[in-house]
PDB file of N, CA, C and O in Angstrom:
ATOM      1  N   GLY A   1      63.028  20.803-166.581  1.00 82.00           N
ATOM      2  CA  GLY A   1      62.560  22.161-166.720  1.00 82.00           C
ATOM      3  C   GLY A   1      62.811  22.949-165.451  1.00 82.00           C
ATOM      4  O   GLY A   1      63.325  22.439-164.467  1.00 82.00           O
ATOM      5  N   SER A   2      62.440  24.179-165.489  1.00 85.00           N
ATOM      6  CA  SER A   2      62.592  25.036-164.323  1.00 85.00           C
ATOM      7  C   SER A   2      61.232  25.594-163.937  1.00 85.00           C
ATOM      8  O   SER A   2      60.266  25.521-164.696  1.00 85.00           O
ATOM      9  N   GLY A   3      61.174  26.154-162.748  1.00 87.00           N
ATOM     10  CA  GLY A   3      59.937  26.736-162.270  1.00 87.00           C
ATOM     11  C   GLY A   3      60.226  27.775-161.207  1.00 87.00           C
ATOM     12  O   GLY A   3      61.367  27.945-160.781  1.00 87.00           O
ATOM     13  N   TYR A   4      59.182  28.466-160.785  1.00 86.00           N
ATOM     14  CA  TYR A   4      59.296  29.537-159.814  1.00 86.00           C
ATOM     15  C   TYR A   4      58.175  29.387-158.797  1.00 86.00           C
ATOM     16  O   TYR A   4      56.996  29.306-159.177  1.00 86.00           O
ATOM     17  N   VAL A   5      58.512  29.331-157.519  1.00 87.00           N
ATOM     18  CA  VAL A   5      57.497  29.218-156.470  1.00 87.00           C
ATOM     19  C   VAL A   5      56.797  30.575-156.351  1.00 87.00           C
ATOM     20  O   VAL A   5      57.432  31.571-156.002  1.00 87.00           O
ATOM     21  N   VAL A   6      55.493  30.609-156.663  1.00 87.00           N
ATOM     22  CA  VAL A   6      54.754  31.870-156.618  1.00 87.00           C
ATOM     23  C   VAL A   6      53.942  32.032-155.344  1.00 87.00           C
ATOM     24  O   VAL A   6      53.564  33.139-154.981  1.00 87.00           O
ATOM     25  N   SER A   7      53.636  30.941-154.678  1.00 86.00           N
ATOM     26  CA  SER A   7      53.014  30.959-153.357  1.00 86.00           C
ATOM     27  C   SER A   7      53.241  29.584-152.748  1.00 86.00           C
ATOM     28  O   SER A   7      53.712  28.676-153.427  1.00 86.00           O
ATOM     29  N   SER A   8      52.925  29.432-151.501  1.00 87.00           N
ATOM     30  CA  SER A   8      53.181  28.149-150.842  1.00 87.00           C
ATOM     31  C   SER A   8      52.520  27.015-151.610  1.00 87.00           C
ATOM     32  O   SER A   8      51.309  27.010-151.802  1.00 87.00           O
ATOM     33  N   GLY A   9      53.337  26.099-152.098  1.00 90.00           N
ATOM     34  CA  GLY A   9      52.836  24.930-152.797  1.00 90.00           C
ATOM     35  C   GLY A   9      52.532  25.109-154.262  1.00 90.00           C
ATOM     36  O   GLY A   9      52.169  24.149-154.940  1.00 90.00           O
ATOM     37  N   LEU A  10      52.672  26.313-154.828  1.00 92.00           N
ATOM     38  CA  LEU A  10      52.385  26.533-156.247  1.00 92.00           C
ATOM     39  C   LEU A  10      53.648  26.910-157.009  1.00 92.00           C
ATOM     40  O   LEU A  10      54.342  27.859-156.643  1.00 92.00           O
ATOM     41  N   VAL A  11      53.906  26.153-158.070  1.00 91.00           N
ATOM     42  CA  VAL A  11      55.076  26.394-158.905  1.00 91.00           C
ATOM     43  C   VAL A  11      54.614  26.788-160.306  1.00 91.00           C
ATOM     44  O   VAL A  11      53.802  26.097-160.923  1.00 91.00           O
ATOM     45  N   LEU A  12      55.127  27.908-160.790  1.00 91.00           N
ATOM     46  CA  LEU A  12      54.856  28.374-162.146  1.00 91.00           C
ATOM     47  C   LEU A  12      55.944  27.842-163.053  1.00 91.00           C
ATOM     48  O   LEU A  12      57.135  27.961-162.748  1.00 91.00           O
ATOM     49  N   THR A  13      55.558  27.244-164.158  1.00 91.00           N
ATOM     50  CA  THR A  13      56.518  26.684-165.105  1.00 91.00           C
ATOM     51  C   THR A  13      55.944  26.793-166.512  1.00 91.00           C
ATOM     52  O   THR A  13      54.855  27.327-166.709  1.00 91.00           O
ATOM     53  N   ALA A  14      56.664  26.282-167.487  1.00 90.00           N
ATOM     54  CA  ALA A  14      56.184  26.276-168.869  1.00 90.00           C
ATOM     55  C   ALA A  14      55.314  25.041-169.106  1.00 90.00           C
ATOM     56  O   ALA A  14      55.642  23.946-168.653  1.00 90.00           O
ATOM     57  N   ARG A  15      54.225  25.225-169.818  1.00 90.00           N
ATOM     58  CA  ARG A  15      53.310  24.117-170.087  1.00 90.00           C
ATOM     59  C   ARG A  15      53.983  23.002-170.872  1.00 90.00           C
ATOM     60  O   ARG A  15      53.720  21.818-170.643  1.00 90.00           O
ATOM     61  N   HIS A  16      54.872  23.352-171.802  1.00 88.00           N
ATOM     62  CA  HIS A  16      55.530  22.301-172.598  1.00 88.00           C
ATOM     63  C   HIS A  16      56.412  21.407-171.731  1.00 88.00           C
ATOM     64  O   HIS A  16      56.697  20.285-172.108  1.00 88.00           O
ATOM     65  N   VAL A  17      56.820  21.896-170.566  1.00 86.00           N
ATOM     66  CA  VAL A  17      57.633  21.091-169.651  1.00 86.00           C
ATOM     67  C   VAL A  17      56.796  19.970-169.026  1.00 86.00           C
ATOM     68  O   VAL A  17      57.287  18.877-168.786  1.00 86.00           O
ATOM     69  N   VAL A  18      55.520  20.237-168.787  1.00 87.00           N
ATOM     70  CA  VAL A  18      54.665  19.272-168.091  1.00 87.00           C
ATOM     71  C   VAL A  18      53.662  18.573-169.006  1.00 87.00           C
ATOM     72  O   VAL A  18      52.939  17.683-168.564  1.00 87.00           O
ATOM     73  N   ALA A  19      53.629  18.939-170.275  1.00 85.00           N
ATOM     74  CA  ALA A  19      52.582  18.472-171.185  1.00 85.00           C
ATOM     75  C   ALA A  19      52.429  16.958-171.245  1.00 85.00           C
ATOM     76  O   ALA A  19      51.324  16.438-171.228  1.00 85.00           O
ATOM     77  N   ASP A  20      53.519  16.219-171.320  1.00 84.00           N
ATOM     78  CA  ASP A  20      53.437  14.768-171.481  1.00 84.00           C
ATOM     79  C   ASP A  20      53.822  14.004-170.218  1.00 84.00           C
ATOM     80  O   ASP A  20      53.921  12.778-170.241  1.00 84.00           O
ATOM     81  N   ALA A  21      54.034  14.715-169.130  1.00 86.00           N
ATOM     82  CA  ALA A  21      54.482  14.064-167.891  1.00 86.00           C
ATOM     83  C   ALA A  21      53.311  13.431-167.138  1.00 86.00           C
ATOM     84  O   ALA A  21      52.188  13.915-167.199  1.00 86.00           O
ATOM     85  N   GLN A  22      53.589  12.359-166.443  1.00 86.00           N
ATOM     86  CA  GLN A  22      52.587  11.664-165.634  1.00 86.00           C
ATOM     87  C   GLN A  22      52.745  11.962-164.142  1.00 86.00           C
ATOM     88  O   GLN A  22      51.811  11.825-163.374  1.00 86.00           O
ATOM     89  N   ALA A  23      53.950  12.354-163.734  1.00 89.00           N
ATOM     90  CA  ALA A  23      54.230  12.641-162.322  1.00 89.00           C
ATOM     91  C   ALA A  23      55.121  13.874-162.262  1.00 89.00           C
ATOM     92  O   ALA A  23      55.877  14.151-163.195  1.00 89.00           O
ATOM     93  N   PHE A  24      55.005  14.613-161.172  1.00 90.00           N
ATOM     94  CA  PHE A  24      55.740  15.867-161.045  1.00 90.00           C
ATOM     95  C   PHE A  24      56.480  15.909-159.725  1.00 90.00           C
ATOM     96  O   PHE A  24      55.954  15.515-158.685  1.00 90.00           O
ATOM     97  N   ARG A  25      57.715  16.397-159.791  1.00 91.00           N
ATOM     98  CA  ARG A  25      58.516  16.556-158.585  1.00 91.00           C
ATOM     99  C   ARG A  25      59.416  17.768-158.774  1.00 91.00           C
ATOM    100  O   ARG A  25      59.733  18.158-159.905  1.00 91.00           O
ATOM    101  N   VAL A  26      59.825  18.364-157.660  1.00 90.00           N
ATOM    102  CA  VAL A  26      60.714  19.519-157.700  1.00 90.00           C
ATOM    103  C   VAL A  26      61.798  19.359-156.651  1.00 90.00           C
ATOM    104  O   VAL A  26      61.611  18.656-155.649  1.00 90.00           O
ATOM    105  N   MET A  27      62.922  20.017-156.896  1.00 88.00           N
ATOM    106  CA  MET A  27      63.971  20.105-155.889  1.00 88.00           C
ATOM    107  C   MET A  27      64.325  21.587-155.766  1.00 88.00           C
ATOM    108  O   MET A  27      65.005  22.134-156.633  1.00 88.00           O
ATOM    109  N   PRO A  28      63.837  22.244-154.723  1.00 84.00           N
ATOM    110  CA  PRO A  28      64.133  23.669-154.545  1.00 84.00           C
ATOM    111  C   PRO A  28      65.634  23.911-154.432  1.00 84.00           C
ATOM    112  O   PRO A  28      66.392  23.031-153.997  1.00 84.00           O
ATOM    113  N   LEU A  29      66.063  25.104-154.819  1.00 80.00           N
ATOM    114  CA  LEU A  29      67.477  25.464-154.709  1.00 80.00           C
ATOM    115  C   LEU A  29      67.942  25.273-153.273  1.00 80.00           C
ATOM    116  O   LEU A  29      67.261  25.666-152.329  1.00 80.00           O
ATOM    117  N   GLY A  30      69.078  24.651-153.110  1.00 82.00           N
ATOM    118  CA  GLY A  30      69.633  24.413-151.796  1.00 82.00           C
ATOM    119  C   GLY A  30      69.132  23.157-151.110  1.00 82.00           C
ATOM    120  O   GLY A  30      69.658  22.755-150.078  1.00 82.00           O
ATOM    121  N   ALA A  31      68.105  22.517-151.668  1.00 85.00           N
ATOM    122  CA  ALA A  31      67.558  21.287-151.076  1.00 85.00           C
ATOM    123  C   ALA A  31      68.382  20.088-151.518  1.00 85.00           C
ATOM    124  O   ALA A  31      69.118  20.148-152.509  1.00 85.00           O
ATOM    125  N   THR A  32      68.233  18.996-150.792  1.00 90.00           N
ATOM    126  CA  THR A  32      68.940  17.765-151.148  1.00 90.00           C
ATOM    127  C   THR A  32      67.982  16.633-151.474  1.00 90.00           C
ATOM    128  O   THR A  32      68.420  15.548-151.842  1.00 90.00           O
ATOM    129  N   GLU A  33      66.674  16.880-151.328  1.00 90.00           N
ATOM    130  CA  GLU A  33      65.673  15.855-151.602  1.00 90.00           C
ATOM    131  C   GLU A  33      64.591  16.403-152.531  1.00 90.00           C
ATOM    132  O   GLU A  33      64.252  17.582-152.477  1.00 90.00           O
ATOM    133  N   TRP A  34      64.054  15.505-153.341  1.00 92.00           N
ATOM    134  CA  TRP A  34      62.938  15.858-154.218  1.00 92.00           C
ATOM    135  C   TRP A  34      61.652  15.976-153.411  1.00 92.00           C
ATOM    136  O   TRP A  34      61.433  15.238-152.460  1.00 92.00           O
ATOM    137  N   ILE A  35      60.787  16.897-153.838  1.00 92.00           N
ATOM    138  CA  ILE A  35      59.420  16.994-153.319  1.00 92.00           C
ATOM    139  C   ILE A  35      58.538  16.441-154.428  1.00 92.00           C
ATOM    140  O   ILE A  35      58.546  16.937-155.552  1.00 92.00           O
ATOM    141  N   GLU A  36      57.783  15.404-154.116  1.00 92.00           N
ATOM    142  CA  GLU A  36      56.981  14.719-155.132  1.00 92.00           C
ATOM    143  C   GLU A  36      55.495  14.939-154.895  1.00 92.00           C
ATOM    144  O   GLU A  36      55.088  15.460-153.882  1.00 92.00           O
ATOM    145  N   GLY A  37      54.697  14.493-155.854  1.00 93.00           N
ATOM    146  CA  GLY A  37      53.246  14.516-155.692  1.00 93.00           C
ATOM    147  C   GLY A  37      52.558  15.752-156.237  1.00 93.00           C
ATOM    148  O   GLY A  37      51.446  16.070-155.839  1.00 93.00           O
ATOM    149  N   GLY A  38      53.192  16.436-157.180  1.00 92.00           N
ATOM    150  CA  GLY A  38      52.568  17.620-157.756  1.00 92.00           C
ATOM    151  C   GLY A  38      51.492  17.267-158.766  1.00 92.00           C
ATOM    152  O   GLY A  38      51.511  16.201-159.370  1.00 92.00           O
ATOM    153  N   GLU A  39      50.559  18.193-158.942  1.00 92.00           N
ATOM    154  CA  GLU A  39      49.524  18.033-159.972  1.00 92.00           C
ATOM    155  C   GLU A  39      49.322  19.356-160.692  1.00 92.00           C
ATOM    156  O   GLU A  39      49.359  20.421-160.083  1.00 92.00           O
ATOM    157  N   VAL A  40      49.168  19.292-162.007  1.00 91.00           N
ATOM    158  CA  VAL A  40      48.922  20.493-162.797  1.00 91.00           C
ATOM    159  C   VAL A  40      47.506  20.974-162.499  1.00 91.00           C
ATOM    160  O   VAL A  40      46.549  20.219-162.622  1.00 91.00           O
ATOM    161  N   VAL A  41      47.403  22.237-162.085  1.00 91.00           N
ATOM    162  CA  VAL A  41      46.086  22.800-161.773  1.00 91.00           C
ATOM    163  C   VAL A  41      45.672  23.880-162.766  1.00 91.00           C
ATOM    164  O   VAL A  41      44.523  24.297-162.778  1.00 91.00           O
ATOM    165  N   TRP A  42      46.609  24.320-163.617  1.00 87.00           N
ATOM    166  CA  TRP A  42      46.292  25.291-164.662  1.00 87.00           C
ATOM    167  C   TRP A  42      47.425  25.330-165.660  1.00 87.00           C
ATOM    168  O   TRP A  42      48.574  25.251-165.249  1.00 87.00           O
ATOM    169  N   PRO A  43      47.221  25.461-166.938  1.00 79.00           N
ATOM    170  CA  PRO A  43      45.932  25.392-167.608  1.00 79.00           C
ATOM    171  C   PRO A  43      45.517  23.957-167.859  1.00 79.00           C
ATOM    172  O   PRO A  43      46.296  23.032-167.615  1.00 79.00           O
ATOM    173  N   SER A  44      44.331  23.807-168.378  1.00 63.00           N
ATOM    174  CA  SER A  44      43.884  22.467-168.750  1.00 63.00           C
ATOM    175  C   SER A  44      44.703  21.995-169.942  1.00 63.00           C
ATOM    176  O   SER A  44      45.435  22.762-170.553  1.00 63.00           O
ATOM    177  N   SER A  45      44.566  20.760-170.292  1.00 66.00           N
ATOM    178  CA  SER A  45      45.339  20.202-171.399  1.00 66.00           C
ATOM    179  C   SER A  45      44.962  20.821-172.736  1.00 66.00           C
ATOM    180  O   SER A  45      45.657  20.627-173.719  1.00 66.00           O
ATOM    181  N   THR A  46      43.869  21.579-172.785  1.00 69.00           N
ATOM    182  CA  THR A  46      43.456  22.198-174.044  1.00 69.00           C
ATOM    183  C   THR A  46      43.904  23.646-174.155  1.00 69.00           C
ATOM    184  O   THR A  46      43.634  24.293-175.148  1.00 69.00           O
ATOM    185  N   GLY A  47      44.606  24.165-173.151  1.00 67.00           N
ATOM    186  CA  GLY A  47      45.041  25.558-173.181  1.00 67.00           C
ATOM    187  C   GLY A  47      46.121  25.807-174.218  1.00 67.00           C
ATOM    188  O   GLY A  47      46.916  24.933-174.535  1.00 67.00           O
ATOM    189  N   ASP A  48      46.154  27.011-174.776  1.00 77.00           N
ATOM    190  CA  ASP A  48      47.165  27.381-175.762  1.00 77.00           C
ATOM    191  C   ASP A  48      48.360  28.082-175.133  1.00 77.00           C
ATOM    192  O   ASP A  48      49.382  28.249-175.784  1.00 77.00           O
ATOM    193  N   GLU A  49      48.245  28.528-173.889  1.00 80.00           N
ATOM    194  CA  GLU A  49      49.318  29.252-173.222  1.00 80.00           C
ATOM    195  C   GLU A  49      50.481  28.305-172.900  1.00 80.00           C
ATOM    196  O   GLU A  49      50.274  27.158-172.576  1.00 80.00           O
ATOM    197  N   ASP A  50      51.695  28.809-172.949  1.00 87.00           N
ATOM    198  CA  ASP A  50      52.859  27.987-172.592  1.00 87.00           C
ATOM    199  C   ASP A  50      53.252  28.267-171.141  1.00 87.00           C
ATOM    200  O   ASP A  50      54.417  28.499-170.827  1.00 87.00           O
ATOM    201  N   ILE A  51      52.272  28.282-170.271  1.00 90.00           N
ATOM    202  CA  ILE A  51      52.494  28.440-168.837  1.00 90.00           C
ATOM    203  C   ILE A  51      51.619  27.443-168.097  1.00 90.00           C
ATOM    204  O   ILE A  51      50.578  27.025-168.596  1.00 90.00           O
ATOM    205  N   ALA A  52      52.077  27.028-166.936  1.00 91.00           N
ATOM    206  CA  ALA A  52      51.322  26.062-166.144  1.00 91.00           C
ATOM    207  C   ALA A  52      51.602  26.288-164.665  1.00 91.00           C
ATOM    208  O   ALA A  52      52.676  26.766-164.298  1.00 91.00           O
ATOM    209  N   LEU A  53      50.638  25.935-163.829  1.00 92.00           N
ATOM    210  CA  LEU A  53      50.809  25.938-162.381  1.00 92.00           C
ATOM    211  C   LEU A  53      50.736  24.510-161.889  1.00 92.00           C
ATOM    212  O   LEU A  53      49.824  23.764-162.258  1.00 92.00           O
ATOM    213  N   ILE A  54      51.699  24.141-161.056  1.00 93.00           N
ATOM    214  CA  ILE A  54      51.702  22.819-160.434  1.00 93.00           C
ATOM    215  C   ILE A  54      51.522  23.014-158.934  1.00 93.00           C
ATOM    216  O   ILE A  54      52.213  23.833-158.327  1.00 93.00           O
ATOM    217  N   ARG A  55      50.591  22.275-158.344  1.00 94.00           N
ATOM    218  CA  ARG A  55      50.339  22.361-156.899  1.00 94.00           C
ATOM    219  C   ARG A  55      50.993  21.180-156.189  1.00 94.00           C
ATOM    220  O   ARG A  55      50.855  20.038-156.606  1.00 94.00           O
ATOM    221  N   PHE A  56      51.672  21.488-155.097  1.00 93.00           N
ATOM    222  CA  PHE A  56      52.283  20.489-154.222  1.00 93.00           C
ATOM    223  C   PHE A  56      51.720  20.678-152.822  1.00 93.00           C
ATOM    224  O   PHE A  56      51.639  21.801-152.333  1.00 93.00           O
ATOM    225  N   ALA A  57      51.342  19.594-152.166  1.00 92.00           N
ATOM    226  CA  ALA A  57      50.811  19.664-150.806  1.00 92.00           C
ATOM    227  C   ALA A  57      51.910  19.755-149.757  1.00 92.00           C
ATOM    228  O   ALA A  57      51.665  20.180-148.635  1.00 92.00           O
ATOM    229  N   ASP A  58      53.126  19.406-150.124  1.00 88.00           N
ATOM    230  CA  ASP A  58      54.242  19.368-149.177  1.00 88.00           C
ATOM    231  C   ASP A  58      54.533  20.761-148.617  1.00 88.00           C
ATOM    232  O   ASP A  58      54.736  21.712-149.373  1.00 88.00           O
ATOM    233  N   THR A  59      54.570  20.884-147.298  1.00 82.00           N
ATOM    234  CA  THR A  59      54.769  22.187-146.657  1.00 82.00           C
ATOM    235  C   THR A  59      56.202  22.693-146.772  1.00 82.00           C
ATOM    236  O   THR A  59      56.460  23.857-146.457  1.00 82.00           O
ATOM    237  N   ARG A  60      57.133  21.867-147.220  1.00 82.00           N
ATOM    238  CA  ARG A  60      58.513  22.343-147.412  1.00 82.00           C
ATOM    239  C   ARG A  60      58.629  23.279-148.605  1.00 82.00           C
ATOM    240  O   ARG A  60      59.613  24.000-148.745  1.00 82.00           O
ATOM    241  N   LEU A  61      57.635  23.277-149.479  1.00 83.00           N
ATOM    242  CA  LEU A  61      57.660  24.131-150.664  1.00 83.00           C
ATOM    243  C   LEU A  61      56.886  25.405-150.339  1.00 83.00           C
ATOM    244  O   LEU A  61      55.713  25.540-150.637  1.00 83.00           O
ATOM    245  N   ALA A  62      57.555  26.332-149.703  1.00 79.00           N
ATOM    246  CA  ALA A  62      56.908  27.558-149.260  1.00 79.00           C
ATOM    247  C   ALA A  62      57.569  28.766-149.911  1.00 79.00           C
ATOM    248  O   ALA A  62      58.776  28.785-150.144  1.00 79.00           O
ATOM    249  N   ARG A  63      56.790  29.764-150.178  1.00 73.00           N
ATOM    250  CA  ARG A  63      57.281  31.020-150.748  1.00 73.00           C
ATOM    251  C   ARG A  63      57.681  31.934-149.602  1.00 73.00           C
ATOM    252  O   ARG A  63      56.903  32.150-148.678  1.00 73.00           O
ATOM    253  N   THR A  64      58.870  32.464-149.659  1.00 71.00           N
ATOM    254  CA  THR A  64      59.292  33.452-148.679  1.00 71.00           C
ATOM    255  C   THR A  64      59.546  34.757-149.414  1.00 71.00           C
ATOM    256  O   THR A  64      60.140  34.763-150.491  1.00 71.00           O
ATOM    257  N   GLY A  65      59.081  35.839-148.893  1.00 71.00           N
ATOM    258  CA  GLY A  65      59.243  37.134-149.549  1.00 71.00           C
ATOM    259  C   GLY A  65      58.146  37.388-150.556  1.00 71.00           C
ATOM    260  O   GLY A  65      57.190  36.621-150.691  1.00 71.00           O
ATOM    261  N   SER A  66      58.269  38.477-151.275  1.00 68.00           N
ATOM    262  CA  SER A  66      57.233  38.863-152.231  1.00 68.00           C
ATOM    263  C   SER A  66      57.552  38.308-153.622  1.00 68.00           C
ATOM    264  O   SER A  66      58.679  37.941-153.919  1.00 68.00           O
ATOM    265  N   VAL A  67      56.530  38.290-154.446  1.00 64.00           N
ATOM    266  CA  VAL A  67      56.663  37.812-155.829  1.00 64.00           C
ATOM    267  C   VAL A  67      56.668  39.021-156.742  1.00 64.00           C
ATOM    268  O   VAL A  67      55.794  39.876-156.657  1.00 64.00           O
ATOM    269  N   GLY A  68      57.653  39.105-157.617  1.00 63.00           N
ATOM    270  CA  GLY A  68      57.682  40.180-158.595  1.00 63.00           C
ATOM    271  C   GLY A  68      56.961  39.720-159.862  1.00 63.00           C
ATOM    272  O   GLY A  68      57.232  38.650-160.374  1.00 63.00           O
ATOM    273  N   TRP A  69      56.039  40.516-160.334  1.00 62.00           N
ATOM    274  CA  TRP A  69      55.246  40.131-161.497  1.00 62.00           C
ATOM    275  C   TRP A  69      55.639  40.956-162.711  1.00 62.00           C
ATOM    276  O   TRP A  69      55.996  42.118-162.606  1.00 62.00           O
ATOM    277  N   GLY A  70      55.536  40.353-163.857  1.00 60.00           N
ATOM    278  CA  GLY A  70      55.778  41.032-165.115  1.00 60.00           C
ATOM    279  C   GLY A  70      54.531  40.930-165.978  1.00 60.00           C
ATOM    280  O   GLY A  70      53.456  40.632-165.488  1.00 60.00           O
ATOM    281  N   ARG A  71      54.700  41.131-167.241  1.00 54.00           N
ATOM    282  CA  ARG A  71      53.577  41.081-168.174  1.00 54.00           C
ATOM    283  C   ARG A  71      53.733  39.846-169.059  1.00 54.00           C
ATOM    284  O   ARG A  71      54.807  39.595-169.611  1.00 54.00           O
ATOM    285  N   TYR A  72      52.660  39.113-169.211  1.00 53.00           N
ATOM    286  CA  TYR A  72      52.637  37.950-170.098  1.00 53.00           C
ATOM    287  C   TYR A  72      51.860  38.324-171.343  1.00 53.00           C
ATOM    288  O   TYR A  72      50.780  38.889-171.257  1.00 53.00           O
ATOM    289  N   SER A  73      52.409  38.071-172.494  1.00 46.00           N
ATOM    290  CA  SER A  73      51.662  38.341-173.728  1.00 46.00           C
ATOM    291  C   SER A  73      51.947  37.283-174.757  1.00 46.00           C
ATOM    292  O   SER A  73      52.848  36.509-174.654  1.00 46.00           O
TER     293      SER A  73
END
């Protein structure tokens, strides 16, 4: 799946991408190594939304610049 870094350590992705996964890792564009150890922090497994936030403690996953927001419906 794909995701978008919305703030340092937080990746926004689709819930269906993480629904059945036991472990989470990302490789930012331009990186050569995986960042592991993510955990889904939103929504809970009972949520109906097809969006999810994954938190990573690794400081290499940092947001630079501003985040452009749209409308979710």
